[in-house]
PDB file of C-alpha atoms and ligand atoms in Angstrom:
ATOM      1  CA  PHE A   1      -7.501 -39.600  -7.682  1.00  0.00           C
ATOM      2  CA  GLN A   2      -6.436 -35.851  -8.775  1.00  0.00           C
ATOM      3  CA  PRO A   3      -4.181 -36.120 -11.479  1.00  0.00           C
ATOM      4  CA  LYS A   4      -0.908 -34.976 -11.429  1.00  0.00           C
ATOM      5  CA  LEU A   5      -0.732 -31.682 -13.311  1.00  0.00           C
ATOM      6  CA  LEU A   6       2.742 -30.855 -13.067  1.00  0.00           C
ATOM      7  CA  ALA A   7       3.836 -33.497 -13.065  1.00  0.00           C
ATOM      8  CA  GLY A   8       7.844 -33.046 -14.277  1.00  0.00           C
ATOM      9  CA  ARG A   9       7.604 -29.357 -14.234  1.00  0.00           C
ATOM     10  CA  ARG A  10       9.538 -26.907 -12.230  1.00  0.00           C
ATOM     11  CA  VAL A  11       7.980 -23.807  -9.935  1.00  0.00           C
ATOM     12  CA  LEU A  12       9.220 -21.063  -8.803  1.00  0.00           C
ATOM     13  CA  LEU A  13       7.494 -19.070  -6.311  1.00  0.00           C
ATOM     14  CA  THR A  14       7.742 -15.493  -4.069  1.00  0.00           C
ATOM     15  CA  ALA A  15       5.155 -15.291  -1.342  1.00  0.00           C
ATOM     16  CA  GLY A  16       4.800 -13.208   2.286  1.00  0.00           C
ATOM     17  CA  PRO A  17       5.989  -9.773   2.630  1.00  0.00           C
ATOM     18  CA  THR A  18       8.727  -8.033   2.634  1.00  0.00           C
ATOM     19  CA  PHE A  19      10.778  -5.632   5.512  1.00  0.00           C
ATOM     20  CA  GLU A  20      12.515  -3.222   4.614  1.00  0.00           C
ATOM     21  CA  PRO A  21      15.244  -1.867   7.256  1.00  0.00           C
ATOM     22  CA  ILE A  22      15.159   1.819   8.757  1.00  0.00           C
ATOM     23  CA  ASP A  23      18.089   1.246  10.594  1.00  0.00           C
ATOM     24  CA  PRO A  24      18.701  -2.402  12.534  1.00  0.00           C
ATOM     25  CA  VAL A  25      16.040  -2.693  15.297  1.00  0.00           C
ATOM     26  CA  ARG A  26      13.357  -1.131  12.810  1.00  0.00           C
ATOM     27  CA  GLY A  27      11.495  -1.101   9.352  1.00  0.00           C
ATOM     28  CA  ILE A  28       8.589  -1.192   7.062  1.00  0.00           C
ATOM     29  CA  THR A  29       6.557  -4.680   6.121  1.00  0.00           C
ATOM     30  CA  ASN A  30       3.303  -4.551   5.692  1.00  0.00           C
ATOM     31  CA  LEU A  31       0.484  -7.591   6.798  1.00  0.00           C
ATOM     32  CA  SER A  32       0.472 -10.120   4.077  1.00  0.00           C
ATOM     33  CA  SER A  33       0.723 -13.226   5.793  1.00  0.00           C
ATOM     34  CA  GLY A  34       2.016 -15.855   3.291  1.00  0.00           C
ATOM     35  CA  LYS A  35      -0.918 -17.364   3.442  1.00  0.00           C
ATOM     36  CA  MET A  36      -2.001 -18.076   0.505  1.00  0.00           C
ATOM     37  CA  GLY A  37       1.413 -18.033  -1.089  1.00  0.00           C
ATOM     38  CA  TYR A  38       2.600 -21.000   0.965  1.00  0.00           C
ATOM     39  CA  ALA A  39      -0.984 -22.498  -0.002  1.00  0.00           C
ATOM     40  CA  ILE A  40      -0.581 -22.298  -3.418  1.00  0.00           C
ATOM     41  CA  ALA A  41       3.477 -23.827  -3.006  1.00  0.00           C
ATOM     42  CA  ARG A  42       1.679 -27.197  -1.884  1.00  0.00           C
ATOM     43  CA  ALA A  43      -0.590 -27.746  -4.576  1.00  0.00           C
ATOM     44  CA  ALA A  44       2.314 -27.166  -6.818  1.00  0.00           C
ATOM     45  CA  ARG A  45       4.091 -29.637  -4.699  1.00  0.00           C
ATOM     46  CA  GLU A  46       1.290 -31.549  -4.668  1.00  0.00           C
ATOM     47  CA  ALA A  47       0.321 -31.599  -7.984  1.00  0.00           C
ATOM     48  CA  GLY A  48       3.659 -32.747  -8.462  1.00  0.00           C
ATOM     49  CA  ALA A  49       6.493 -30.351  -9.813  1.00  0.00           C
ATOM     50  CA  GLU A  50      10.030 -29.097  -7.838  1.00  0.00           C
ATOM     51  CA  VAL A  51       8.234 -25.908  -5.911  1.00  0.00           C
ATOM     52  CA  THR A  52      11.328 -23.288  -4.893  1.00  0.00           C
ATOM     53  CA  LEU A  53       9.517 -21.239  -2.730  1.00  0.00           C
ATOM     54  CA  VAL A  54      11.404 -17.302  -2.101  1.00  0.00           C
ATOM     55  CA  SER A  55       9.573 -15.758   0.904  1.00  0.00           C
ATOM     56  CA  GLY A  56       9.489 -13.314   3.532  1.00  0.00           C
ATOM     57  CA  PRO A  57       9.666 -13.352   6.716  1.00  0.00           C
ATOM     58  CA  THR A  58       6.455 -15.809   8.477  1.00  0.00           C
ATOM     59  CA  ALA A  59       5.455 -17.608  10.480  1.00  0.00           C
ATOM     60  CA  LEU A  60       4.208 -20.325   8.736  1.00  0.00           C
ATOM     61  CA  GLU A  61       5.204 -23.936   8.599  1.00  0.00           C
ATOM     62  CA  THR A  62       7.389 -24.629   5.147  1.00  0.00           C
ATOM     63  CA  PRO A  63       4.693 -26.924   3.060  1.00  0.00           C
ATOM     64  CA  TYR A  64       6.105 -30.687   2.823  1.00  0.00           C
ATOM     65  CA  GLY A  65       9.314 -31.238  -0.641  1.00  0.00           C
ATOM     66  CA  VAL A  66       8.517 -27.793  -1.026  1.00  0.00           C
ATOM     67  CA  ARG A  67      12.656 -26.088  -1.156  1.00  0.00           C
ATOM     68  CA  ARG A  68      12.077 -22.517   0.467  1.00  0.00           C
ATOM     69  CA  VAL A  69      14.294 -19.411  -0.512  1.00  0.00           C
ATOM     70  CA  ASP A  70      14.451 -16.718   2.947  1.00  0.00           C
ATOM     71  CA  VAL A  71      14.746 -13.172   2.288  1.00  0.00           C
ATOM     72  CA  GLN A  72      14.197  -9.979   4.103  1.00  0.00           C
ATOM     73  CA  THR A  73      13.720  -7.277   0.830  1.00  0.00           C
ATOM     74  CA  ALA A  74      12.419  -7.361  -1.685  1.00  0.00           C
ATOM     75  CA  GLN A  75      15.545  -6.657  -3.978  1.00  0.00           C
ATOM     76  CA  GLN A  76      16.829  -9.679  -1.763  1.00  0.00           C
ATOM     77  CA  MET A  77      13.849 -11.409  -3.455  1.00  0.00           C
ATOM     78  CA  HIS A  78      14.227 -10.061  -6.801  1.00  0.00           C
ATOM     79  CA  ASP A  79      18.383 -11.418  -6.108  1.00  0.00           C
ATOM     80  CA  ALA A  80      17.293 -14.408  -4.965  1.00  0.00           C
ATOM     81  CA  VAL A  81      13.929 -15.156  -8.376  1.00  0.00           C
ATOM     82  CA  MET A  82      16.845 -14.254 -10.434  1.00  0.00           C
ATOM     83  CA  GLY A  83      19.117 -16.725  -8.728  1.00  0.00           C
ATOM     84  CA  ASN A  84      16.734 -19.704  -9.179  1.00  0.00           C
ATOM     85  CA  VAL A  85      14.579 -18.905 -12.982  1.00  0.00           C
ATOM     86  CA  THR A  86      16.710 -20.241 -15.375  1.00  0.00           C
ATOM     87  CA  GLY A  87      14.998 -23.702 -15.664  1.00  0.00           C
ATOM     88  CA  GLN A  88      11.858 -22.514 -14.393  1.00  0.00           C
ATOM     89  CA  ASP A  89       7.799 -23.705 -16.186  1.00  0.00           C
ATOM     90  CA  LEU A  90       5.884 -21.707 -14.463  1.00  0.00           C
ATOM     91  CA  PHE A  91       6.491 -18.581 -12.005  1.00  0.00           C
ATOM     92  CA  VAL A  92       3.739 -17.305  -8.863  1.00  0.00           C
ATOM     93  CA  ALA A  93       4.115 -14.495  -8.232  1.00  0.00           C
ATOM     94  CA  VAL A  94       2.498 -13.457  -4.498  1.00  0.00           C
ATOM     95  CA  ALA A  95       4.330 -11.788  -2.220  1.00  0.00           C
ATOM     96  CA  ALA A  96       2.752  -8.488  -1.041  1.00  0.00           C
ATOM     97  CA  VAL A  97       6.496  -6.668  -2.389  1.00  0.00           C
ATOM     98  CA  ALA A  98       6.802  -3.407  -1.148  1.00  0.00           C
ATOM     99  CA  ASP A  99       6.589  -0.289  -3.543  1.00  0.00           C
ATOM    100  CA  TRP A 100       9.178   1.398  -2.268  1.00  0.00           C
ATOM    101  CA  ARG A 101      12.872   1.203   0.513  1.00  0.00           C
ATOM    102  CA  VAL A 102      14.175   3.511   2.740  1.00  0.00           C
ATOM    103  CA  ALA A 103      17.515   4.927   0.852  1.00  0.00           C
ATOM    104  CA  ASN A 104      19.280   6.553   3.864  1.00  0.00           C
ATOM    105  CA  ALA A 105      18.298   3.342   6.766  1.00  0.00           C
ATOM    106  CA  SER A 106      21.142   3.869   8.819  1.00  0.00           C
ATOM    107  CA  THR A 107      22.923   1.035  10.348  1.00  0.00           C
ATOM    108  CA  GLN A 108      22.880   2.453  13.767  1.00  0.00           C
ATOM    109  CA  LYS A 109      20.362   2.854  15.508  1.00  0.00           C
ATOM    110  CA  LEU A 110      18.181   5.856  15.223  1.00  0.00           C
ATOM    111  CA  LYS A 111      17.997   7.886  18.615  1.00  0.00           C
ATOM    112  CA  LYS A 112      16.012  10.767  19.754  1.00  0.00           C
ATOM    113  CA  GLN A 113      17.976  13.349  20.528  1.00  0.00           C
ATOM    114  CA  ASN A 114      15.138  15.886  22.200  1.00  0.00           C
ATOM    115  CA  GLU A 115      11.409  16.505  21.948  1.00  0.00           C
ATOM    116  CA  GLN A 116      11.283  17.559  18.801  1.00  0.00           C
ATOM    117  CA  ASP A 117      13.565  15.431  16.378  1.00  0.00           C
ATOM    118  CA  THR A 118      11.968  13.150  13.679  1.00  0.00           C
ATOM    119  CA  PRO A 119      13.576  11.345  11.081  1.00  0.00           C
ATOM    120  CA  GLU A 120      14.059  12.029   7.511  1.00  0.00           C
ATOM    121  CA  LEU A 121      13.175   9.472   5.811  1.00  0.00           C
ATOM    122  CA  GLN A 122      13.930   9.480   1.983  1.00  0.00           C
ATOM    123  CA  PHE A 123      12.812   6.661  -0.001  1.00  0.00           C
ATOM    124  CA  VAL A 124      13.678   5.054  -3.562  1.00  0.00           C
ATOM    125  CA  GLN A 125      11.450   2.566  -5.814  1.00  0.00           C
ATOM    126  CA  ASN A 126      11.660  -1.548  -5.253  1.00  0.00           C
ATOM    127  CA  PRO A 127      12.361  -3.291  -8.615  1.00  0.00           C
ATOM    128  CA  ASP A 128       9.390  -5.277 -10.229  1.00  0.00           C
ATOM    129  CA  ILE A 129      10.297  -8.679  -9.579  1.00  0.00           C
ATOM    130  CA  LEU A 130       6.930 -10.195 -11.465  1.00  0.00           C
ATOM    131  CA  ALA A 131       8.185  -6.881 -14.324  1.00  0.00           C
ATOM    132  CA  THR A 132      11.601  -8.023 -14.390  1.00  0.00           C
ATOM    133  CA  VAL A 133      10.729 -11.916 -14.747  1.00  0.00           C
ATOM    134  CA  ALA A 134       8.101 -10.951 -17.459  1.00  0.00           C
ATOM    135  CA  ALA A 135      10.704  -9.631 -20.133  1.00  0.00           C
ATOM    136  CA  LEU A 136      13.263 -12.482 -19.192  1.00  0.00           C
ATOM    137  CA  PRO A 137      13.076 -13.728 -23.779  1.00  0.00           C
ATOM    138  CA  GLN A 138      13.202 -17.571 -22.289  1.00  0.00           C
ATOM    139  CA  ARG A 139      10.523 -16.218 -19.496  1.00  0.00           C
ATOM    140  CA  PRO A 140       8.172 -18.898 -17.397  1.00  0.00           C
ATOM    141  CA  TYR A 141       4.707 -18.930 -17.280  1.00  0.00           C
ATOM    142  CA  CYS A 142       4.084 -16.043 -15.362  1.00  0.00           C
ATOM    143  CA  VAL A 143       0.616 -15.497 -12.641  1.00  0.00           C
ATOM    144  CA  GLY A 144       1.009 -12.287 -10.971  1.00  0.00           C
ATOM    145  CA  PHE A 145      -1.241 -10.662  -7.976  1.00  0.00           C
ATOM    146  CA  ALA A 146      -3.650  -7.852  -6.984  1.00  0.00           C
ATOM    147  CA  ALA A 147      -5.041  -6.970  -4.547  1.00  0.00           C
ATOM    148  CA  GLU A 148      -7.212  -3.865  -5.664  1.00  0.00           C
ATOM    149  CA  SER A 149      -9.892  -2.348  -3.412  1.00  0.00           C
ATOM    150  CA  GLU A 150     -12.453  -1.045  -5.439  1.00  0.00           C
ATOM    151  CA  ASN A 151     -12.940  -1.743  -9.071  1.00  0.00           C
ATOM    152  CA  LEU A 152     -11.337  -5.044  -8.981  1.00  0.00           C
ATOM    153  CA  GLU A 153     -11.828  -6.222 -12.708  1.00  0.00           C
ATOM    154  CA  GLN A 154     -11.220  -2.393 -14.576  1.00  0.00           C
ATOM    155  CA  TYR A 155      -7.731  -2.921 -12.833  1.00  0.00           C
ATOM    156  CA  GLY A 156      -7.634  -6.250 -13.069  1.00  0.00           C
ATOM    157  CA  THR A 157      -7.037  -6.314 -16.942  1.00  0.00           C
ATOM    158  CA  ALA A 158      -5.456  -3.059 -17.343  1.00  0.00           C
ATOM    159  CA  LYS A 159      -3.037  -4.597 -14.475  1.00  0.00           C
ATOM    160  CA  ARG A 160      -2.165  -7.926 -16.509  1.00  0.00           C
ATOM    161  CA  ILE A 161      -2.053  -6.053 -19.757  1.00  0.00           C
ATOM    162  CA  ARG A 162       0.259  -3.801 -17.844  1.00  0.00           C
ATOM    163  CA  LYS A 163       3.012  -6.329 -16.210  1.00  0.00           C
ATOM    164  CA  ASN A 164       2.269  -8.540 -19.583  1.00  0.00           C
ATOM    165  CA  ILE A 165       1.273 -11.868 -18.203  1.00  0.00           C
ATOM    166  CA  PRO A 166      -1.221 -15.034 -19.523  1.00  0.00           C
ATOM    167  CA  LEU A 167      -2.943 -14.537 -16.351  1.00  0.00           C
ATOM    168  CA  LEU A 168      -3.299 -12.666 -13.523  1.00  0.00           C
ATOM    169  CA  VAL A 169      -5.604 -13.351  -9.933  1.00  0.00           C
ATOM    170  CA  GLY A 170      -6.862 -10.696  -8.196  1.00  0.00           C
ATOM    171  CA  ASN A 171      -8.207 -11.226  -4.152  1.00  0.00           C
ATOM    172  CA  ILE A 172     -11.517 -10.203  -4.390  1.00  0.00           C
ATOM    173  CA  GLY A 173     -12.369  -7.283  -1.628  1.00  0.00           C
ATOM    174  CA  HIS A 174      -9.201  -5.834   0.835  1.00  0.00           C
ATOM    175  CA  GLN A 175     -10.642  -8.057   3.881  1.00  0.00           C
ATOM    176  CA  THR A 176      -7.934 -11.000   2.800  1.00  0.00           C
ATOM    177  CA  PHE A 177      -4.237 -10.414   4.862  1.00  0.00           C
ATOM    178  CA  GLY A 178      -3.868 -12.979   7.797  1.00  0.00           C
ATOM    179  CA  ARG A 179      -7.503 -14.469   7.013  1.00  0.00           C
ATOM    180  CA  ASP A 180      -7.848 -18.889   6.197  1.00  0.00           C
ATOM    181  CA  ASP A 181      -9.913 -17.679   3.513  1.00  0.00           C
ATOM    182  CA  ASN A 182     -10.546 -16.250  -0.062  1.00  0.00           C
ATOM    183  CA  SER A 183     -11.959 -15.387  -2.878  1.00  0.00           C
ATOM    184  CA  LEU A 184     -10.144 -14.729  -5.857  1.00  0.00           C
ATOM    185  CA  MET A 185     -10.982 -13.746 -10.541  1.00  0.00           C
ATOM    186  CA  LEU A 186      -8.962 -14.263 -12.971  1.00  0.00           C
ATOM    187  CA  PHE A 187      -8.059 -12.262 -15.781  1.00  0.00           C
ATOM    188  CA  ASP A 188      -6.931 -14.041 -18.904  1.00  0.00           C
ATOM    189  CA  ASP A 189      -6.983 -12.757 -23.089  1.00  0.00           C
ATOM    190  CA  GLN A 190      -9.917 -14.792 -23.036  1.00  0.00           C
ATOM    191  CA  GLY A 191     -11.827 -12.212 -19.761  1.00  0.00           C
ATOM    192  CA  HIS A 192     -12.712 -12.894 -16.557  1.00  0.00           C
ATOM    193  CA  SER A 193     -14.124 -15.561 -13.876  1.00  0.00           C
ATOM    194  CA  ALA A 194     -15.261 -16.212 -10.241  1.00  0.00           C
ATOM    195  CA  LEU A 195     -13.352 -18.639  -7.956  1.00  0.00           C
ATOM    196  CA  PRO A 196     -16.149 -18.353  -5.074  1.00  0.00           C
ATOM    197  CA  ARG A 197     -15.118 -18.208  -1.482  1.00  0.00           C
ATOM    198  CA  ALA A 198     -13.235 -21.168  -0.016  1.00  0.00           C
ATOM    199  CA  ASP A 199      -9.992 -21.953   1.879  1.00  0.00           C
ATOM    200  CA  LYS A 200      -7.044 -21.009   0.686  1.00  0.00           C
ATOM    201  CA  GLN A 201      -6.064 -24.088   0.424  1.00  0.00           C
ATOM    202  CA  THR A 202      -9.046 -24.775  -0.893  1.00  0.00           C
ATOM    203  CA  LEU A 203      -8.727 -22.174  -3.674  1.00  0.00           C
ATOM    204  CA  ALA A 204      -4.304 -23.191  -4.504  1.00  0.00           C
ATOM    205  CA  ARG A 205      -5.334 -26.473  -5.637  1.00  0.00           C
ATOM    206  CA  GLN A 206      -8.096 -24.895  -7.990  1.00  0.00           C
ATOM    207  CA  LEU A 207      -5.779 -22.235  -9.442  1.00  0.00           C
ATOM    208  CA  ILE A 208      -3.147 -24.780  -9.793  1.00  0.00           C
ATOM    209  CA  ARG A 209      -5.207 -26.719 -12.412  1.00  0.00           C
ATOM    210  CA  GLU A 210      -6.720 -23.027 -13.926  1.00  0.00           C
ATOM    211  CA  ILE A 211      -2.332 -22.485 -14.744  1.00  0.00           C
ATOM    212  CA  ALA A 212      -1.694 -25.701 -15.990  1.00  0.00           C
ATOM    213  CA  ARG A 213      -4.452 -26.189 -17.911  1.00  0.00           C
ATOM    214  CA  ARG A 214      -4.116 -22.773 -19.243  1.00  0.00           C
ATOM    215  CA  MET A 215       0.248 -23.233 -19.360  1.00  0.00           C
ATOM    216  CA  ALA A 216      -0.957 -26.915 -21.554  1.00  0.00           C
ATOM    217  CA  GLN A 217      -2.503 -24.376 -24.180  1.00  0.00           C
ATOM    218  CA  SER A 218       0.320 -21.689 -23.791  1.00  0.00           C
ATOM    219  CA  PRO A 219       2.971 -21.377 -26.434  1.00  0.00           C
ATOM    220  CA  ASP A 220       4.439 -19.160 -23.799  1.00  0.00           C
TER     221      ASP A 220
HETATM  222  O1  C5P B 301       1.762  -2.814  -9.528  1.00  0.00           O
HETATM  223  P1  C5P B 301       1.131  -4.398  -7.777  1.00  0.00           P
HETATM  224  O2  C5P B 301       2.156  -3.826  -6.924  1.00  0.00           O
HETATM  225  O3  C5P B 301      -0.094  -3.773  -7.424  1.00  0.00           O
HETATM  226  O4  C5P B 301       1.132  -6.034  -8.770  1.00  0.00           O
HETATM  227  C1  C5P B 301       1.175  -7.189  -7.767  1.00  0.00           C
HETATM  228  C2  C5P B 301       2.131  -8.445  -8.406  1.00  0.00           C
HETATM  229  O5  C5P B 301       3.528  -7.591  -8.501  1.00  0.00           O
HETATM  230  C3  C5P B 301       1.933  -9.661  -7.970  1.00  0.00           C
HETATM  231  O6  C5P B 301       2.137 -10.367  -8.090  1.00  0.00           O
HETATM  232  C4  C5P B 301       3.559  -9.087  -6.641  1.00  0.00           C
HETATM  233  O7  C5P B 301       4.151 -10.125  -6.058  1.00  0.00           O
HETATM  234  C5  C5P B 301       4.082  -8.499  -7.983  1.00  0.00           C
HETATM  235  N1  C5P B 301       5.192  -7.481  -7.592  1.00  0.00           N
HETATM  236  C6  C5P B 301       6.380  -7.689  -7.827  1.00  0.00           C
HETATM  237  N2  C5P B 301       7.425  -6.825  -7.124  1.00  0.00           N
HETATM  238  C7  C5P B 301       7.285  -5.682  -7.119  1.00  0.00           C
HETATM  239  C8  C5P B 301       5.606  -5.557  -6.505  1.00  0.00           C
HETATM  240  C9  C5P B 301       5.226  -5.989  -7.469  1.00  0.00           C
HETATM  241  O8  C5P B 301       6.366  -9.099  -8.366  1.00  0.00           O
HETATM  242  N3  C5P B 301       8.069  -4.652  -6.850  1.00  0.00           N
END
């Protein structure tokens, strides 16, 4: 028997990659599959929460009972999150959001003019969705993710403080994208602890338990 740890709670998540257009048929994306975020959305719903999942482009099925909002770009993901954040108890930012978008994206397909021709792309920073939600005066309990390839302990602690969030979850190792298993390191104001390697759905359920316990103790 799984107790309904998040009964009556409202949970908002981001998951998957973003897609930043270069022109109408090309763009910049990343290798995020969305599997971890979708697994957490499913686990939150199983725990009794009302779940909204803001998702970049993925090949995954919507978890049962989850409300899904599809977006492509980081800016669209930001706008969908801000449009849904009021009244949420928990925000889990799992998406691999592009740090930059193409400033001079073309409305027409770029054409190769000659053998030497290469396009000049300029970039502009995207908004930090997690930092924006964490700065809200009436904020939900905020959980961030980090995919550091080295020095996870040091960077994880620093990132949690910089992002001003009560819990940061680090992917241990950098081979997580697309895989069905993962291992996680949890950083909070008490220090850090590991969730050993398991399939992402098992880890998601463990993570929801860890989050629910902290929310029950948190003034946030
Ligand atoms: O700073 P970094 O990109 O490593 O932070 C990762 C965390 O911040 C993840 O939780 C990610 O979903 C979130 N993030 C965000 N908006 C961005 C960049 C990252 O919500 N533009």
